[in-house]
PDB file of C-alpha atoms in Angstrom:
ATOM      1  CA  MET A   1     173.460  24.102  14.265  1.00  0.00           C
ATOM      2  CA  ASN A   2     175.537  22.612  17.945  1.00  0.00           C
ATOM      3  CA  GLN A   3     172.011  20.868  19.567  1.00  0.00           C
ATOM      4  CA  ALA A   4     173.247  23.514  22.625  1.00  0.00           C
ATOM      5  CA  LYS A   5     171.873  26.342  20.760  1.00  0.00           C
ATOM      6  CA  SER A   6     168.730  24.165  19.275  1.00  0.00           C
ATOM      7  CA  ILE A   7     167.393  23.923  21.767  1.00  0.00           C
ATOM      8  CA  ARG A   8     167.269  27.334  23.615  1.00  0.00           C
ATOM      9  CA  PRO A   9     164.209  29.501  23.753  1.00  0.00           C
ATOM     10  CA  ASP A  10     163.894  31.892  20.954  1.00  0.00           C
ATOM     11  CA  ARG A  11     161.736  34.535  19.757  1.00  0.00           C
ATOM     12  CA  THR A  12     158.369  31.921  18.834  1.00  0.00           C
ATOM     13  CA  GLU A  13     158.925  30.131  21.976  1.00  0.00           C
ATOM     14  CA  ARG A  14     159.216  33.364  23.756  1.00  0.00           C
ATOM     15  CA  VAL A  15     156.202  35.153  21.813  1.00  0.00           C
ATOM     16  CA  LEU A  16     153.750  31.480  22.439  1.00  0.00           C
ATOM     17  CA  GLY A  17     154.781  31.011  25.883  1.00  0.00           C
ATOM     18  CA  ALA A  18     153.585  34.834  26.254  1.00  0.00           C
ATOM     19  CA  LEU A  19     150.123  33.725  24.294  1.00  0.00           C
ATOM     20  CA  ALA A  20     149.708  30.885  27.311  1.00  0.00           C
ATOM     21  CA  LEU A  21     150.082  33.144  29.486  1.00  0.00           C
ATOM     22  CA  VAL A  22     147.701  35.531  27.597  1.00  0.00           C
ATOM     23  CA  MET A  23     144.936  33.000  27.199  1.00  0.00           C
ATOM     24  CA  LEU A  24     145.654  31.736  30.684  1.00  0.00           C
ATOM     25  CA  VAL A  25     144.878  35.541  32.169  1.00  0.00           C
ATOM     26  CA  ALA A  26     141.689  35.708  30.045  1.00  0.00           C
ATOM     27  CA  MET A  27     140.087  32.124  30.899  1.00  0.00           C
ATOM     28  CA  LEU A  28     140.648  32.929  34.892  1.00  0.00           C
ATOM     29  CA  ALA A  29     139.206  36.304  34.351  1.00  0.00           C
ATOM     30  CA  ALA A  30     136.133  34.857  32.562  1.00  0.00           C
ATOM     31  CA  ILE A  31     135.436  31.843  35.266  1.00  0.00           C
ATOM     32  CA  ALA A  32     135.695  35.105  37.683  1.00  0.00           C
ATOM     33  CA  ARG A  33     132.821  37.066  36.147  1.00  0.00           C
ATOM     34  CA  GLY A  34     130.767  34.007  35.544  1.00  0.00           C
ATOM     35  CA  GLN A  35     130.725  33.249  39.151  1.00  0.00           C
ATOM     36  CA  PRO A  36     126.917  33.855  39.432  1.00  0.00           C
ATOM     37  CA  HIS A  37     126.223  30.720  36.536  1.00  0.00           C
ATOM     38  CA  TRP A  38     128.994  28.158  38.060  1.00  0.00           C
ATOM     39  CA  HIS A  39     125.911  26.175  39.420  1.00  0.00           C
ATOM     40  CA  GLU A  40     124.851  25.973  35.529  1.00  0.00           C
ATOM     41  CA  ILE A  41     128.384  24.176  34.324  1.00  0.00           C
ATOM     42  CA  PRO A  42     128.310  20.428  34.612  1.00  0.00           C
ATOM     43  CA  ALA A  43     131.637  18.591  36.217  1.00  0.00           C
ATOM     44  CA  LEU A  44     133.087  18.099  33.196  1.00  0.00           C
ATOM     45  CA  VAL A  45     133.398  21.537  31.520  1.00  0.00           C
ATOM     46  CA  TRP A  46     134.900  22.014  35.108  1.00  0.00           C
ATOM     47  CA  PHE A  47     137.823  19.316  34.565  1.00  0.00           C
ATOM     48  CA  HIS A  48     137.540  20.375  31.041  1.00  0.00           C
ATOM     49  CA  LEU A  49     138.974  24.081  32.294  1.00  0.00           C
ATOM     50  CA  LEU A  50     140.542  22.416  35.144  1.00  0.00           C
ATOM     51  CA  THR A  51     143.208  20.392  32.901  1.00  0.00           C
ATOM     52  CA  ILE A  52     143.206  23.335  30.560  1.00  0.00           C
ATOM     53  CA  GLY A  53     144.483  25.688  32.568  1.00  0.00           C
ATOM     54  CA  ILE A  54     147.160  23.854  34.173  1.00  0.00           C
ATOM     55  CA  ALA A  55     148.376  23.084  30.349  1.00  0.00           C
ATOM     56  CA  LEU A  56     148.239  27.002  30.136  1.00  0.00           C
ATOM     57  CA  ALA A  57     150.028  27.317  33.397  1.00  0.00           C
ATOM     58  CA  ILE A  58     152.801  25.223  32.531  1.00  0.00           C
ATOM     59  CA  THR A  59     153.329  26.441  28.804  1.00  0.00           C
ATOM     60  CA  PRO A  60     155.344  29.077  29.569  1.00  0.00           C
ATOM     61  CA  LEU A  61     157.717  27.650  31.950  1.00  0.00           C
ATOM     62  CA  GLN A  62     158.233  24.470  29.498  1.00  0.00           C
ATOM     63  CA  MET A  63     158.522  27.485  26.295  1.00  0.00           C
ATOM     64  CA  TRP A  64     161.519  30.097  27.997  1.00  0.00           C
ATOM     65  CA  LEU A  65     163.282  27.930  30.472  1.00  0.00           C
ATOM     66  CA  ALA A  66     165.758  25.243  30.011  1.00  0.00           C
ATOM     67  CA  ARG A  67     165.688  22.612  28.448  1.00  0.00           C
ATOM     68  CA  GLY A  68     166.723  18.900  28.736  1.00  0.00           C
ATOM     69  CA  THR A  69     166.578  18.654  32.505  1.00  0.00           C
ATOM     70  CA  MET A  70     164.832  17.016  35.253  1.00  0.00           C
ATOM     71  CA  GLN A  71     162.437  19.794  35.523  1.00  0.00           C
ATOM     72  CA  HIS A  72     161.093  20.343  31.622  1.00  0.00           C
ATOM     73  CA  ARG A  73     160.897  16.312  31.545  1.00  0.00           C
ATOM     74  CA  VAL A  74     158.759  16.567  34.800  1.00  0.00           C
ATOM     75  CA  LEU A  75     156.787  19.929  33.332  1.00  0.00           C
ATOM     76  CA  GLY A  76     156.757  18.007  30.095  1.00  0.00           C
ATOM     77  CA  TRP A  77     154.761  15.160  31.435  1.00  0.00           C
ATOM     78  CA  ALA A  78     152.277  16.423  33.610  1.00  0.00           C
ATOM     79  CA  TRP A  79     151.758  19.337  29.931  1.00  0.00           C
ATOM     80  CA  SER A  80     151.256  16.338  27.856  1.00  0.00           C
ATOM     81  CA  ALA A  81     148.772  14.702  31.133  1.00  0.00           C
ATOM     82  CA  ALA A  82     147.136  17.521  30.510  1.00  0.00           C
ATOM     83  CA  MET A  83     146.469  18.641  27.559  1.00  0.00           C
ATOM     84  CA  PHE A  84     145.749  14.856  26.348  1.00  0.00           C
ATOM     85  CA  ALA A  85     143.269  14.847  28.796  1.00  0.00           C
ATOM     86  CA  THR A  86     141.976  17.953  28.554  1.00  0.00           C
ATOM     87  CA  ALA A  87     141.426  16.961  24.760  1.00  0.00           C
ATOM     88  CA  VAL A  88     140.024  13.629  25.377  1.00  0.00           C
ATOM     89  CA  ILE A  89     137.136  15.429  28.003  1.00  0.00           C
ATOM     90  CA  SER A  90     136.324  17.666  24.878  1.00  0.00           C
ATOM     91  CA  PHE A  91     134.431  14.936  23.356  1.00  0.00           C
ATOM     92  CA  GLY A  92     131.870  14.569  26.586  1.00  0.00           C
ATOM     93  CA  ILE A  93     131.291  17.918  26.148  1.00  0.00           C
ATOM     94  CA  ARG A  94     128.622  18.959  22.847  1.00  0.00           C
ATOM     95  CA  LEU A  95     126.013  21.689  24.937  1.00  0.00           C
ATOM     96  CA  THR A  96     126.116  23.649  20.949  1.00  0.00           C
ATOM     97  CA  ASN A  97     126.278  21.933  18.110  1.00  0.00           C
ATOM     98  CA  ASP A  98     123.084  20.102  18.763  1.00  0.00           C
ATOM     99  CA  GLY A  99     124.800  17.345  21.144  1.00  0.00           C
ATOM    100  CA  ARG A 100     126.982  16.954  18.160  1.00  0.00           C
ATOM    101  CA  LEU A 101     130.893  17.444  17.559  1.00  0.00           C
ATOM    102  CA  SER A 102     131.550  20.547  16.642  1.00  0.00           C
ATOM    103  CA  ALA A 103     135.497  22.276  14.416  1.00  0.00           C
ATOM    104  CA  ILE A 104     136.377  23.271  17.268  1.00  0.00           C
ATOM    105  CA  HIS A 105     137.182  18.669  18.089  1.00  0.00           C
ATOM    106  CA  VAL A 106     139.357  18.248  15.399  1.00  0.00           C
ATOM    107  CA  LEU A 107     141.417  19.592  17.348  1.00  0.00           C
ATOM    108  CA  SER A 108     141.065  17.951  19.859  1.00  0.00           C
ATOM    109  CA  ALA A 109     141.752  14.474  17.100  1.00  0.00           C
ATOM    110  CA  VAL A 110     145.214  16.000  15.974  1.00  0.00           C
ATOM    111  CA  THR A 111     145.900  16.474  19.841  1.00  0.00           C
ATOM    112  CA  VAL A 112     145.500  13.435  20.757  1.00  0.00           C
ATOM    113  CA  ILE A 113     147.421  12.029  17.686  1.00  0.00           C
ATOM    114  CA  GLY A 114     150.028  14.897  18.795  1.00  0.00           C
ATOM    115  CA  VAL A 115     150.771  14.087  22.099  1.00  0.00           C
ATOM    116  CA  PRO A 116     151.966  11.065  21.723  1.00  0.00           C
ATOM    117  CA  MET A 117     154.367  12.224  18.914  1.00  0.00           C
ATOM    118  CA  LEU A 118     155.624  14.821  20.783  1.00  0.00           C
ATOM    119  CA  VAL A 119     156.366  12.672  23.672  1.00  0.00           C
ATOM    120  CA  LEU A 120     157.589  10.040  21.248  1.00  0.00           C
ATOM    121  CA  GLY A 121     160.385  12.784  20.091  1.00  0.00           C
ATOM    122  CA  ALA A 122     161.041  13.257  23.148  1.00  0.00           C
ATOM    123  CA  ARG A 123     162.291   9.610  24.408  1.00  0.00           C
ATOM    124  CA  ARG A 124     164.303   9.466  20.588  1.00  0.00           C
ATOM    125  CA  ARG A 125     165.917  12.954  21.473  1.00  0.00           C
ATOM    126  CA  ASP A 126     164.955  14.126  18.212  1.00  0.00           C
ATOM    127  CA  LEU A 127     164.869  17.023  19.477  1.00  0.00           C
ATOM    128  CA  VAL A 128     163.757  18.486  15.646  1.00  0.00           C
ATOM    129  CA  ARG A 129     160.980  16.521  15.929  1.00  0.00           C
ATOM    130  CA  HIS A 130     159.798  16.953  19.845  1.00  0.00           C
ATOM    131  CA  ARG A 131     160.672  20.781  18.781  1.00  0.00           C
ATOM    132  CA  ARG A 132     157.612  20.869  15.852  1.00  0.00           C
ATOM    133  CA  SER A 133     154.992  19.026  18.050  1.00  0.00           C
ATOM    134  CA  ALA A 134     155.472  21.031  21.216  1.00  0.00           C
ATOM    135  CA  ARG A 135     155.131  23.940  18.702  1.00  0.00           C
ATOM    136  CA  GLY A 136     151.955  23.033  16.507  1.00  0.00           C
ATOM    137  CA  LEU A 137     150.274  21.804  19.622  1.00  0.00           C
ATOM    138  CA  VAL A 138     150.657  24.893  21.456  1.00  0.00           C
ATOM    139  CA  ILE A 139     150.065  27.502  18.219  1.00  0.00           C
ATOM    140  CA  GLY A 140     146.806  24.758  17.257  1.00  0.00           C
ATOM    141  CA  ALA A 141     146.033  22.877  20.788  1.00  0.00           C
ATOM    142  CA  LEU A 142     146.236  25.218  22.414  1.00  0.00           C
ATOM    143  CA  LEU A 143     146.161  29.065  21.665  1.00  0.00           C
ATOM    144  CA  ILE A 144     143.799  28.842  18.155  1.00  0.00           C
ATOM    145  CA  ALA A 145     140.813  26.574  20.034  1.00  0.00           C
ATOM    146  CA  GLY A 146     141.462  27.980  22.740  1.00  0.00           C
ATOM    147  CA  PHE A 147     140.828  31.186  21.113  1.00  0.00           C
ATOM    148  CA  PHE A 148     137.401  29.932  19.923  1.00  0.00           C
ATOM    149  CA  THR A 149     136.385  29.210  23.114  1.00  0.00           C
ATOM    150  CA  PHE A 150     135.793  33.569  23.729  1.00  0.00           C
ATOM    151  CA  PRO A 151     133.066  33.887  20.488  1.00  0.00           C
ATOM    152  CA  PHE A 152     130.035  33.092  19.181  1.00  0.00           C
ATOM    153  CA  GLY A 153     128.222  32.799  21.952  1.00  0.00           C
ATOM    154  CA  ARG A 154     130.613  30.035  23.726  1.00  0.00           C
ATOM    155  CA  LEU A 155     131.018  29.781  27.982  1.00  0.00           C
ATOM    156  CA  MET A 156     134.381  31.378  28.226  1.00  0.00           C
ATOM    157  CA  GLY A 157     132.999  34.351  26.007  1.00  0.00           C
ATOM    158  CA  ARG A 158     129.655  34.714  27.448  1.00  0.00           C
ATOM    159  CA  TRP A 159     131.329  35.002  30.945  1.00  0.00           C
ATOM    160  CA  LEU A 160     133.907  37.413  29.873  1.00  0.00           C
ATOM    161  CA  PHE A 161     132.308  39.570  27.694  1.00  0.00           C
ATOM    162  CA  GLY A 162     129.275  39.340  29.153  1.00  0.00           C
TER     163      GLY A 162
END
């Protein structure tokens, strides 16, 4: 497979971009519906929502647009910083589970390790490794972790579904 073809978005990446967009819309809808309770939310949670919102907004662009461009690199750095910050911030958020870390924090640990691996793959121009890391982080750290913020009485689910 030639390099030009290998870096074009494929079906999986188009779907991942669309799912990130759906997650962003769900997050924004939950935040809007939760407006009466905004004053109850600690600043750290708001910062967490901001950083994950940035990552969710950038994901479709990174998945759908041309790779290897300056735009892809700049957005990639922004996405990586947002994901890393989101993961680190999450360790300070302990509103459930009697103040202890919960199972979702495993994905935060994976992200803290995975983001540098993603950047390393890009810097070494190891496109296979970089693409695999990007997909893995989008699936695990963004979509799966994001999904689990809605059920089980968690904040986003309470806000979105009432």
